[in-house]
Short mmCIF file of C-alpha atoms (C1' of nucleotides) in Angstrom, two decimals:
data_model
loop_
_atom_site.label_atom_id
_atom_site.label_comp_id
_atom_site.label_asym_id
_atom_site.label_seq_id
_atom_site.Cartn_x
_atom_site.Cartn_y
_atom_site.Cartn_z
CA MET A 1 -32.56 -147.26 60.17
CA ASN A 2 -32.73 -143.89 61.87
CA GLU A 3 -31.97 -140.48 60.45
CA ARG A 4 -29.08 -140.55 58.04
CA PRO A 5 -25.86 -139.67 59.75
CA ARG A 6 -24.31 -136.62 58.17
CA SER A 7 -20.68 -137.63 58.35
CA LEU A 8 -18.97 -140.74 57.12
CA HIS A 9 -17.46 -141.83 60.42
CA GLN A 10 -20.89 -141.51 62.00
CA ARG A 11 -22.35 -143.70 59.28
CA ILE A 12 -19.68 -146.32 59.83
CA LEU A 13 -20.35 -146.20 63.55
CA ALA A 14 -24.09 -146.53 63.00
CA ASP A 15 -23.64 -149.41 60.55
CA ILE A 16 -21.50 -151.45 62.90
CA SER A 17 -23.54 -150.57 65.94
CA GLY A 18 -26.63 -151.63 64.01
CA ARG A 19 -25.18 -155.03 63.17
CA ILE A 20 -24.35 -155.63 66.81
CA VAL A 21 -27.68 -154.46 68.16
CA ALA A 22 -29.55 -156.54 65.60
CA GLY A 23 -27.59 -159.60 66.62
CA ASP A 24 -25.98 -160.15 63.22
CA TRP A 25 -22.64 -159.86 64.98
CA PRO A 26 -22.89 -161.65 68.33
CA PRO A 27 -20.52 -161.09 71.23
CA GLY A 28 -17.08 -162.34 70.35
CA HIS A 29 -17.57 -161.79 66.63
CA ARG A 30 -14.59 -160.28 64.90
CA ILE A 31 -15.24 -156.95 63.25
CA PRO A 32 -13.52 -156.28 59.90
CA PHE A 33 -10.03 -154.88 60.25
CA GLU A 34 -9.52 -151.19 59.78
CA HIS A 35 -7.87 -151.71 56.41
CA GLU A 36 -10.85 -153.81 55.27
CA LEU A 37 -13.34 -151.15 56.30
CA THR A 38 -11.12 -148.60 54.59
CA GLU A 39 -11.72 -150.48 51.34
CA GLN A 40 -15.43 -151.06 51.97
CA TYR A 41 -16.14 -147.41 52.58
CA GLY A 42 -13.47 -146.05 50.26
CA CYS A 43 -12.03 -143.80 52.91
CA SER A 44 -8.87 -143.32 54.89
CA ARG A 45 -7.92 -145.26 57.97
CA MET A 46 -8.34 -142.22 60.24
CA THR A 47 -12.03 -142.10 59.41
CA VAL A 48 -12.54 -145.78 60.16
CA ASN A 49 -10.46 -145.45 63.29
CA LYS A 50 -12.58 -142.60 64.57
CA ALA A 51 -15.70 -144.74 64.38
CA LEU A 52 -14.11 -147.83 65.92
CA SER A 53 -12.42 -145.86 68.70
CA GLN A 54 -15.73 -144.40 69.72
CA LEU A 55 -17.39 -147.79 69.73
CA ALA A 56 -14.60 -149.02 71.98
CA ARG A 57 -14.98 -146.04 74.32
CA ASN A 58 -18.66 -146.82 74.61
CA GLY A 59 -17.90 -150.43 75.48
CA LEU A 60 -19.66 -151.92 72.49
CA ILE A 61 -16.48 -153.47 71.10
CA GLU A 62 -13.07 -154.44 72.40
CA ARG A 63 -9.93 -153.81 70.42
CA HIS A 64 -6.67 -155.71 70.67
CA ARG A 65 -3.47 -155.10 68.81
CA ARG A 66 -2.55 -157.75 66.35
CA ALA A 67 -5.80 -159.60 67.06
CA GLY A 68 -8.44 -157.18 65.80
CA SER A 69 -11.71 -155.76 67.09
CA PHE A 70 -14.43 -157.88 68.63
CA VAL A 71 -17.99 -157.39 69.77
CA ALA A 72 -17.82 -157.04 73.56
CA ARG A 73 -19.58 -159.43 75.89
CA PRO A 74 -21.88 -157.38 78.05
CA ARG A 75 -20.58 -157.31 81.64
CA SER A 76 -22.96 -154.82 83.11
CA GLN A 77 -25.61 -152.60 81.76
CA ALA A 78 -24.50 -149.02 82.06
CA ALA A 79 -27.32 -146.54 82.07
CA VAL A 80 -27.07 -142.81 82.05
CA LEU A 81 -28.89 -141.21 84.90
CA GLU A 82 -29.72 -137.56 84.38
CA ILE A 83 -30.29 -135.59 87.51
CA HIS A 84 -31.98 -132.28 86.92
CA GLU A 85 -32.72 -129.40 89.19
CA ILE A 86 -35.82 -130.04 91.22
CA ARG A 87 -37.49 -126.92 89.89
CA ALA A 88 -37.12 -128.31 86.37
CA GLU A 89 -38.53 -131.66 87.46
CA VAL A 90 -41.59 -130.03 88.95
CA GLU A 91 -42.22 -127.69 86.05
CA ALA A 92 -41.83 -130.58 83.61
CA MET A 93 -44.91 -132.06 85.27
CA GLY A 94 -46.79 -128.85 84.60
CA LEU A 95 -46.99 -127.91 88.26
CA GLU A 96 -46.06 -124.71 89.97
CA TYR A 97 -42.79 -124.80 91.84
CA ARG A 98 -42.34 -123.31 95.29
CA TYR A 99 -39.39 -123.38 97.60
CA GLU A 100 -39.28 -123.03 101.37
CA LEU A 101 -36.28 -122.83 103.66
CA ARG A 102 -36.85 -124.68 106.92
CA GLU A 103 -33.58 -124.51 108.76
CA ARG A 104 -30.05 -123.24 108.39
CA HIS A 105 -27.31 -123.61 110.96
CA HIS A 106 -23.63 -124.32 111.41
CA LEU A 107 -21.96 -127.45 112.64
CA THR A 108 -18.63 -129.19 112.54
CA ALA A 109 -17.98 -132.49 110.80
CA THR A 110 -17.54 -135.37 113.21
CA ALA A 111 -15.76 -138.59 112.45
CA THR A 112 -18.65 -140.20 110.65
CA PRO A 113 -17.67 -143.53 109.10
CA GLY A 114 -18.05 -143.24 105.36
CA GLY A 115 -18.80 -139.54 105.60
CA PRO A 116 -17.42 -137.36 102.82
CA PHE A 117 -16.02 -134.55 104.98
CA TYR A 118 -12.81 -134.49 106.93
CA THR A 119 -13.33 -134.37 110.68
CA GLY A 120 -13.42 -130.80 111.90
CA THR A 121 -14.59 -129.28 108.63
CA ARG A 122 -16.97 -126.39 109.25
CA LEU A 123 -20.28 -127.17 107.65
CA LEU A 124 -23.45 -125.35 106.81
CA SER A 125 -26.54 -127.46 107.36
CA VAL A 126 -29.59 -126.54 105.31
CA SER A 127 -32.99 -128.13 105.35
CA CYS A 128 -35.62 -127.09 102.87
CA LEU A 129 -38.80 -128.17 101.13
CA HIS A 130 -39.63 -128.20 97.44
CA PHE A 131 -43.31 -128.01 96.54
CA ALA A 132 -45.10 -129.15 93.42
CA GLY A 133 -48.30 -127.13 93.42
CA ASP A 134 -49.70 -127.35 96.94
CA ARG A 135 -48.04 -130.59 97.91
CA PRO A 136 -44.55 -131.18 99.28
CA PHE A 137 -42.56 -132.79 96.51
CA CYS A 138 -39.19 -133.30 98.10
CA LEU A 139 -37.44 -132.72 101.40
CA GLU A 140 -33.85 -131.65 101.03
CA ARG A 141 -31.27 -132.06 103.78
CA ARG A 142 -27.92 -130.69 102.80
CA LEU A 143 -24.48 -130.19 104.27
CA ILE A 144 -22.17 -127.70 102.59
CA SER A 145 -18.46 -127.55 103.34
CA LEU A 146 -17.53 -123.99 104.26
CA HIS A 147 -13.94 -124.97 103.63
CA ALA A 148 -14.67 -125.78 99.99
CA VAL A 149 -17.30 -123.05 99.51
CA PRO A 150 -16.66 -120.19 101.97
CA GLU A 151 -19.00 -117.92 100.00
CA ALA A 152 -21.93 -120.04 101.22
CA GLU A 153 -21.49 -118.35 104.60
CA GLN A 154 -22.93 -115.13 103.15
CA GLU A 155 -25.90 -116.79 101.49
CA GLY A 156 -29.11 -117.10 103.39
CA PHE A 157 -30.83 -119.56 101.02
CA ALA A 158 -34.14 -117.92 101.82
CA GLU A 159 -34.99 -117.40 98.16
CA VAL A 160 -32.55 -119.42 96.10
CA PRO A 161 -32.43 -123.18 96.74
CA PRO A 162 -28.95 -124.33 97.75
CA GLY A 163 -28.70 -126.72 94.80
CA THR A 164 -29.30 -123.90 92.35
CA TRP A 165 -26.93 -121.60 94.18
CA LEU A 166 -24.18 -124.20 94.29
CA ILE A 167 -24.41 -125.12 90.63
CA ARG A 168 -23.85 -121.45 89.86
CA HIS A 169 -20.98 -120.87 92.26
CA VAL A 170 -19.05 -124.11 92.44
CA PRO A 171 -17.06 -124.56 89.24
CA TRP A 172 -17.61 -128.23 88.53
CA SER A 173 -17.52 -131.48 90.32
CA SER A 174 -17.53 -135.19 90.35
CA ALA A 175 -20.27 -136.86 92.27
CA GLU A 176 -21.52 -140.11 93.74
CA HIS A 177 -25.19 -140.91 93.80
CA THR A 178 -26.86 -143.44 96.04
CA ILE A 179 -30.51 -144.31 95.68
CA ARG A 180 -32.38 -146.28 98.31
CA ALA A 181 -35.78 -146.85 99.84
CA MET A 182 -36.37 -145.77 103.41
CA PRO A 183 -39.36 -145.55 105.70
CA ALA A 184 -39.96 -141.92 106.58
CA ASP A 185 -38.92 -141.06 110.12
CA ARG A 186 -41.12 -138.81 112.24
CA ALA A 187 -39.45 -135.54 111.34
CA THR A 188 -39.41 -136.35 107.66
CA ALA A 189 -43.00 -137.51 107.67
CA ALA A 190 -44.10 -134.33 109.43
CA ALA A 191 -42.29 -132.14 106.92
CA LEU A 192 -43.69 -134.01 103.94
CA GLY A 193 -47.18 -134.41 105.35
CA ILE A 194 -47.19 -138.18 105.18
CA GLU A 195 -47.46 -140.92 107.77
CA THR A 196 -44.42 -142.08 109.66
CA GLY A 197 -42.99 -145.18 108.02
CA THR A 198 -44.25 -144.43 104.50
CA ALA A 199 -41.87 -145.85 101.91
CA SER A 200 -39.83 -143.01 100.48
CA LEU A 201 -37.16 -142.72 97.84
CA VAL A 202 -33.92 -141.20 99.07
CA VAL A 203 -31.41 -139.87 96.56
CA GLU A 204 -28.13 -138.99 98.20
CA ARG A 205 -25.56 -137.02 96.25
CA ARG A 206 -22.03 -136.31 97.37
CA THR A 207 -20.32 -133.73 95.25
CA PHE A 208 -16.59 -133.22 95.13
CA GLY A 209 -14.48 -130.41 93.81
CA ALA A 210 -10.97 -130.91 92.57
CA LYS A 211 -10.00 -132.47 95.90
CA LEU A 212 -12.45 -131.54 98.64
CA ALA A 213 -15.98 -132.72 99.28
CA VAL A 214 -18.28 -129.81 98.52
CA THR A 215 -21.70 -130.95 99.58
CA ASP A 216 -23.66 -133.95 100.74
CA VAL A 217 -27.37 -133.82 100.06
CA GLN A 218 -30.27 -136.12 100.76
CA LEU A 219 -33.35 -135.64 98.63
CA ILE A 220 -36.29 -137.45 100.14
CA TYR A 221 -39.27 -138.05 97.86
CA PRO A 222 -42.44 -139.17 99.62
CA GLY A 223 -44.24 -142.36 98.72
CA SER A 224 -44.04 -144.08 95.39
CA ALA A 225 -45.05 -141.08 93.34
CA HIS A 226 -41.56 -140.15 92.32
CA ALA A 227 -39.22 -142.36 90.35
CA VAL A 228 -35.74 -141.95 89.00
CA THR A 229 -35.31 -142.98 85.41
CA ALA A 230 -32.24 -143.79 83.40
CA ARG A 231 -31.78 -144.59 79.77
CA PHE A 232 -29.34 -146.93 78.22
CA ALA A 233 -28.02 -146.92 74.71
CA PRO A 234 -25.23 -149.36 73.96
CA ASP A 235 -23.53 -147.25 71.34
CA GLY A 236 -23.90 -144.02 73.24
CA GLN A 237 -25.68 -142.53 70.24
CA ALA A 238 -29.43 -142.77 70.67
CA LYS A 239 -31.07 -140.37 73.07
CA ALA A 240 -34.82 -140.86 72.57
CA MET B 1 -2.49 -134.24 88.95
CA ASN B 2 -3.34 -137.85 88.20
CA GLU B 3 -1.35 -140.43 86.31
CA ARG B 4 0.38 -138.96 83.32
CA PRO B 5 -1.66 -139.48 80.19
CA ARG B 6 0.28 -141.43 77.65
CA SER B 7 -0.84 -139.72 74.50
CA LEU B 8 -0.77 -136.06 73.62
CA HIS B 9 -4.46 -135.63 72.93
CA GLN B 10 -5.21 -137.21 76.29
CA ARG B 11 -2.87 -134.76 77.97
CA ILE B 12 -4.55 -131.83 76.25
CA LEU B 13 -7.92 -133.18 77.32
CA ALA B 14 -6.74 -133.62 80.90
CA ASP B 15 -5.20 -130.14 80.99
CA ILE B 16 -8.36 -128.42 79.84
CA SER B 17 -10.64 -130.61 81.88
CA GLY B 18 -8.46 -129.82 84.90
CA ARG B 19 -8.78 -126.09 84.40
CA ILE B 20 -12.53 -126.38 84.23
CA VAL B 21 -12.89 -128.67 87.22
CA ALA B 22 -10.59 -126.46 89.28
CA GLY B 23 -12.71 -123.46 88.43
CA ASP B 24 -9.94 -121.54 86.63
CA TRP B 25 -12.19 -121.50 83.60
CA PRO B 26 -15.76 -120.89 84.76
CA PRO B 27 -18.85 -121.67 82.68
CA GLY B 28 -18.98 -119.41 79.65
CA HIS B 29 -15.21 -118.95 79.53
CA ARG B 30 -13.79 -119.14 76.03
CA ILE B 31 -11.28 -121.91 75.50
CA PRO B 32 -8.27 -121.16 73.26
CA PHE B 33 -8.95 -121.71 69.59
CA GLU B 34 -7.69 -124.86 67.99
CA HIS B 35 -4.96 -122.98 66.16
CA GLU B 36 -3.81 -121.45 69.44
CA LEU B 37 -3.64 -124.81 71.17
CA THR B 38 -1.84 -126.14 68.10
CA GLU B 39 0.91 -123.60 68.81
CA GLN B 40 0.91 -124.14 72.59
CA TYR B 41 1.38 -127.87 72.28
CA GLY B 42 3.36 -127.81 69.07
CA CYS B 43 1.10 -130.34 67.39
CA SER B 44 -1.28 -130.58 64.47
CA ARG B 45 -4.87 -129.44 64.54
CA MET B 46 -6.20 -133.01 64.35
CA THR B 47 -4.65 -133.78 67.72
CA VAL B 48 -6.14 -130.72 69.36
CA ASN B 49 -9.45 -131.41 67.67
CA LYS B 50 -9.55 -134.94 69.04
CA ALA B 51 -9.28 -133.65 72.59
CA LEU B 52 -11.82 -130.85 72.15
CA SER B 53 -14.29 -133.07 70.34
CA GLN B 54 -14.26 -135.52 73.18
CA LEU B 55 -14.77 -132.76 75.74
CA ALA B 56 -17.75 -131.61 73.71
CA ARG B 57 -19.17 -135.13 73.50
CA ASN B 58 -18.92 -135.38 77.26
CA GLY B 59 -20.77 -132.11 77.67
CA LEU B 60 -17.93 -130.29 79.41
CA ILE B 61 -17.63 -127.70 76.66
CA GLU B 62 -19.77 -126.34 73.85
CA ARG B 63 -18.36 -125.59 70.45
CA HIS B 64 -19.70 -123.12 67.93
CA ARG B 65 -18.40 -122.37 64.47
CA ARG B 66 -16.90 -119.00 64.05
CA ALA B 67 -17.40 -118.26 67.76
CA GLY B 68 -15.09 -120.77 69.42
CA SER B 69 -15.33 -123.26 72.27
CA PHE B 70 -16.78 -122.40 75.66
CA VAL B 71 -17.04 -124.04 79.04
CA ALA B 72 -20.57 -125.42 79.25
CA ARG B 73 -23.05 -124.35 81.87
CA PRO B 74 -24.15 -127.47 83.69
CA ARG B 75 -27.75 -128.28 82.85
CA SER B 76 -28.09 -131.60 84.53
CA GLN B 77 -25.73 -133.94 86.22
CA ALA B 78 -25.41 -137.09 84.18
CA ALA B 79 -24.32 -140.06 86.20
CA VAL B 80 -23.47 -143.49 84.94
CA LEU B 81 -25.46 -146.19 86.57
CA GLU B 82 -23.93 -149.64 86.31
CA ILE B 83 -26.33 -152.50 86.72
CA HIS B 84 -24.64 -155.82 87.31
CA GLU B 85 -25.96 -159.31 87.44
CA ILE B 86 -27.45 -160.08 90.82
CA ARG B 87 -25.11 -163.00 91.34
CA ALA B 88 -22.17 -160.63 90.97
CA GLU B 89 -23.73 -158.17 93.40
CA VAL B 90 -24.20 -160.85 96.04
CA GLU B 91 -20.76 -162.36 95.62
CA ALA B 92 -19.20 -158.90 95.79
CA MET B 93 -20.55 -158.74 99.34
CA GLY B 94 -18.79 -161.99 100.13
CA LEU B 95 -22.01 -163.95 100.49
CA GLU B 96 -23.06 -167.18 98.88
CA TYR B 97 -25.48 -166.81 96.02
CA ARG B 98 -28.47 -169.06 95.57
CA TYR B 99 -31.26 -168.91 93.03
CA GLU B 100 -34.77 -170.28 93.29
CA LEU B 101 -37.47 -170.40 90.65
CA ARG B 102 -40.91 -169.73 92.09
CA GLU B 103 -43.24 -169.64 89.15
CA ARG B 104 -43.23 -169.85 85.39
CA HIS B 105 -46.30 -169.58 83.20
CA HIS B 106 -47.60 -168.15 79.95
CA LEU B 107 -49.84 -165.19 79.40
CA THR B 108 -50.81 -162.74 76.71
CA ALA B 109 -50.06 -159.02 76.82
CA THR B 110 -53.13 -156.93 77.51
CA ALA B 111 -53.54 -153.29 76.64
CA THR B 112 -51.63 -151.99 79.62
CA PRO B 113 -51.17 -148.23 79.46
CA GLY B 114 -47.46 -147.53 79.29
CA GLY B 115 -46.67 -151.21 78.96
CA PRO B 116 -43.76 -152.10 76.72
CA PHE B 117 -45.40 -154.99 74.86
CA TYR B 118 -47.84 -154.83 71.99
CA THR B 119 -51.28 -156.12 72.92
CA GLY B 120 -51.57 -159.82 72.13
CA THR B 121 -47.86 -160.58 72.41
CA ARG B 122 -47.32 -164.01 73.93
CA LEU B 123 -45.35 -163.64 77.13
CA LEU B 124 -43.51 -165.85 79.53
CA SER B 125 -43.95 -164.79 83.14
CA VAL B 126 -41.19 -165.80 85.51
CA SER B 127 -40.97 -165.16 89.21
CA CYS B 128 -37.87 -166.07 91.15
CA LEU B 129 -35.87 -165.34 94.26
CA HIS B 130 -32.21 -164.47 94.63
CA PHE B 131 -30.61 -165.29 97.99
CA ALA B 132 -27.58 -163.78 99.65
CA GLY B 133 -26.48 -166.42 102.12
CA ASP B 134 -29.63 -167.55 103.92
CA ARG B 135 -31.63 -164.41 103.36
CA PRO B 136 -33.73 -163.42 100.38
CA PHE B 137 -31.87 -160.65 98.61
CA CYS B 138 -34.16 -159.81 95.74
CA LEU B 139 -37.48 -160.86 94.31
CA GLU B 140 -37.56 -160.88 90.54
CA ARG B 141 -40.76 -160.64 88.53
CA ARG B 142 -40.13 -160.84 84.84
CA LEU B 143 -42.06 -160.88 81.59
CA ILE B 144 -40.30 -162.17 78.47
CA SER B 145 -41.67 -161.61 74.98
CA LEU B 146 -41.88 -164.94 73.19
CA HIS B 147 -42.19 -162.99 69.99
CA ALA B 148 -38.79 -161.39 70.47
CA VAL B 149 -37.19 -164.42 72.14
CA PRO B 150 -38.95 -167.60 71.02
CA GLU B 151 -36.08 -169.72 72.38
CA ALA B 152 -37.19 -168.82 75.90
CA GLU B 153 -40.10 -171.24 75.40
CA GLN B 154 -37.67 -174.17 75.70
CA GLU B 155 -35.93 -172.86 78.79
CA GLY B 156 -37.21 -173.90 82.18
CA PHE B 157 -35.21 -171.35 84.20
CA ALA B 158 -34.95 -173.91 87.01
CA GLU B 159 -31.19 -173.58 87.23
CA VAL B 160 -30.18 -170.52 85.24
CA PRO B 161 -31.70 -167.17 86.27
CA PRO B 162 -33.59 -165.56 83.40
CA GLY B 163 -31.39 -162.45 83.50
CA THR B 164 -28.28 -164.51 82.98
CA TRP B 165 -29.91 -166.59 80.29
CA LEU B 166 -31.17 -163.54 78.41
CA ILE B 167 -27.87 -161.71 78.44
CA ARG B 168 -26.34 -164.76 76.80
CA HIS B 169 -29.05 -165.28 74.19
CA VAL B 170 -30.35 -161.85 73.27
CA PRO B 171 -27.83 -160.07 71.09
CA TRP B 172 -27.86 -156.63 72.63
CA SER B 173 -30.36 -154.10 73.73
CA SER B 174 -31.29 -150.65 74.75
CA ALA B 175 -33.03 -150.28 78.05
CA GLU B 176 -34.97 -147.99 80.32
CA HIS B 177 -34.54 -148.15 84.04
CA THR B 178 -36.95 -146.84 86.62
CA ILE B 179 -36.12 -146.81 90.30
CA ARG B 180 -38.74 -146.18 92.95
CA ALA B 181 -39.68 -146.89 96.51
CA MET B 182 -42.71 -149.06 97.22
CA PRO B 183 -44.27 -150.62 100.26
CA ALA B 184 -44.12 -154.40 99.92
CA ASP B 185 -47.50 -155.93 99.10
CA ARG B 186 -48.55 -159.14 100.81
CA ALA B 187 -47.24 -161.54 98.20
CA THR B 188 -43.92 -159.73 97.94
CA ALA B 189 -43.54 -159.53 101.70
CA ALA B 190 -44.23 -163.22 102.06
CA ALA B 191 -41.68 -164.13 99.42
CA LEU B 192 -39.02 -161.89 100.92
CA GLY B 193 -39.78 -162.76 104.52
CA ILE B 194 -40.54 -159.21 105.57
CA GLU B 195 -43.60 -157.45 106.91
CA THR B 196 -46.25 -156.16 104.56
CA GLY B 197 -45.70 -152.48 103.88
CA THR B 198 -41.96 -152.49 104.46
CA ALA B 199 -40.26 -149.87 102.30
CA SER B 200 -38.60 -151.63 99.37
CA LEU B 201 -36.53 -150.50 96.43
CA VAL B 202 -37.95 -151.47 93.06
CA VAL B 203 -35.73 -151.39 90.00
CA GLU B 204 -37.69 -151.88 86.82
CA ARG B 205 -35.86 -152.53 83.60
CA ARG B 206 -37.42 -152.66 80.17
CA THR B 207 -35.11 -154.05 77.55
CA PHE B 208 -35.59 -153.55 73.85
CA GLY B 209 -34.07 -155.26 70.87
CA ALA B 210 -33.69 -153.57 67.52
CA LYS B 211 -37.43 -152.85 67.48
CA LEU B 212 -39.33 -155.11 69.85
CA ALA B 213 -39.54 -155.07 73.61
CA VAL B 214 -37.68 -158.10 74.88
CA THR B 215 -38.31 -158.19 78.59
CA ASP B 216 -39.76 -156.20 81.45
CA VAL B 217 -38.38 -157.03 84.85
CA GLN B 218 -39.04 -155.78 88.35
CA LEU B 219 -36.31 -156.38 90.90
CA ILE B 220 -37.63 -155.83 94.40
CA TYR B 221 -35.04 -155.36 97.13
CA PRO B 222 -36.38 -155.57 100.68
CA GLY B 223 -35.92 -152.78 103.18
CA SER B 224 -33.21 -150.20 103.05
CA ALA B 225 -30.33 -152.67 102.93
CA HIS B 226 -29.83 -152.38 99.20
CA ALA B 227 -28.91 -149.20 97.37
CA VAL B 228 -28.20 -148.34 93.78
CA THR B 229 -25.09 -146.27 93.23
CA ALA B 230 -23.99 -144.18 90.30
CA ARG B 231 -20.82 -142.29 89.64
CA PHE B 232 -20.39 -139.06 87.82
CA ALA B 233 -17.31 -137.67 86.17
CA PRO B 234 -17.73 -134.51 84.14
CA ASP B 235 -15.03 -135.27 81.61
CA GLY B 236 -15.97 -138.89 81.22
CA GLN B 237 -12.44 -139.84 82.12
CA ALA B 238 -12.20 -140.74 85.78
CA LYS B 239 -13.65 -144.07 86.78
CA ALA B 240 -12.83 -144.83 90.42
"C1'" DT C 1 8.43 -161.48 63.16
"C1'" DA C 2 4.55 -159.74 61.00
"C1'" DG C 3 0.19 -157.52 61.40
"C1'" DT C 4 -2.81 -155.07 64.20
"C1'" DG C 5 -4.38 -150.91 66.41
"C1'" DG C 6 -2.74 -146.12 68.58
"C1'" DT C 7 -1.21 -142.02 67.45
"C1'" DC C 8 0.20 -138.10 64.84
"C1'" DT C 9 1.12 -134.98 60.71
"C1'" DA C 10 0.50 -131.27 57.31
"C1'" DG C 11 -2.14 -130.35 54.56
"C1'" DA C 12 -7.28 -129.73 52.40
"C1'" DC C 13 -12.26 -128.49 51.54
"C1'" DC C 14 -16.61 -127.34 53.45
"C1'" DA C 15 -20.54 -125.51 56.42
"C1'" DC C 16 -21.80 -122.31 59.32
"C1'" DA C 17 -22.39 -118.13 61.93
"C1'" DG C 18 -20.78 -113.68 63.39
"C1'" DC C 19 -19.28 -109.38 61.41
"C1'" DC D 1 -16.79 -111.83 53.84
"C1'" DT D 2 -13.95 -114.05 57.31
"C1'" DG D 3 -12.67 -117.16 60.78
"C1'" DT D 4 -14.16 -120.94 63.27
"C1'" DG D 5 -14.94 -125.80 63.89
"C1'" DG D 6 -16.17 -130.47 61.25
"C1'" DT D 7 -14.44 -133.57 58.48
"C1'" DC D 8 -11.32 -136.09 55.67
"C1'" DT D 9 -6.82 -137.59 53.38
"C1'" DA D 10 -2.59 -140.21 52.47
"C1'" DG D 11 0.76 -140.93 54.33
"C1'" DA D 12 4.00 -142.14 58.75
"C1'" DC D 13 6.11 -144.23 63.00
"C1'" DC D 14 5.47 -146.83 67.05
"C1'" DA D 15 3.83 -150.43 70.63
"C1'" DC D 16 2.06 -154.38 71.41
"C1'" DT D 17 1.17 -159.18 70.81
"C1'" DA D 18 -0.34 -163.41 68.66
"C1'" DA D 19 1.69 -166.72 65.82
#
DNA sequence: TAGTGGTCTAGACCACAGC
DNA sequence: CTGTGGTCTAGACCACTAA
């Protein structure tokens, strides 16, 4: 239906995925065995297996030894949320990006329930504003673990936003995102130039290194102007 | 570091992924060629290729013919957002779930800019409330395309929530999610038992079949009690 | 116990991009 | 041109499990 897949295992994947998406093969339906597909496509089992394994990884089918492969019953919809740098978000809207550091100081992690940092960890607290054109686009409140990223001590964050700096200096990470609606408190409202209590979208991201928590950031978007979008493709193929 | 991977290609994947996450191999670093890894692990190229291909699919590395494989520079953080049925969400909190249909009527799609339905499509409009214990948990406003799902005509949705019914009757789908903060309007506030203007989290999901838009739903969660969470694992392996 | 998927091999040919 | 990754083959052995 789409562009022709270049390789055979991709075509097999697309064929099966297409049947499932179209509803020809409802949840619970048994997919042809590998040796049957081998005959249908006139190829080796490895090629068929590559396609089916990927479908299983993407949760579109379930595979059971001796029983066969079956169309999965959807348990939850899994969407892929892409979180870009704020500068890229702003420029994608065709607006000029500007960054402003508001505050930078040290503190020590206290025993916060649910907090990502061990008690006593030395932290750098950074507060800054991201502008889209003339208007504040996002207020960023960030804690950086100086235990995980001691180099942050030397960085003033006057020019380079901490998110950009971190993505360049911290090797890689796993992360947890939490998205919620909050009324803006007085300080937030003042920084963003909105009225206290205005509904705002808060995206909190906790980033972890191999073991240690690296950073905990709250990105506060004023009003209902900003939205987070996520796309979902059952076979993990389409991108649109 | 974690549980021992059972298969060789999983171990290779975990080894390389570990080096990258730990920062031993920074972005841009060249990963050993397939034939080198073949020697290191004493296995065939297919096995090495399976591991590297998966790392490339997950965006952890980039591969180029003739040049080799390189640790990718992170462009955006991609998180996986899992959206469960509301009943499951409520019961996961240990509260009793209750469902209440508020309204159900027909209408015809108008030329809404950005709307998912073709103009003139016959739609079913359903409004309902999901309770957690005694308190309203979520207000659902949903449009269902009777063109894509004619069987919905026969369904009253008095007992079964439309989300549950659809997931059982519509074969599969792709979807777009949008998450934003909104002040509750008067009707919403009344339904949810909150004050007008209270910051609320709105999750909008547009579901598509093979070609047609199936349903467009707004889930409105009152106040800042509810949050959407997403997890991110760079190698696509870890789940916890 | 028999049949399925999970994994792996030791080759092979090709496309592509850097040299 | 050369070396890399992308793909594919025609086998093989094993683990698991439904019958």
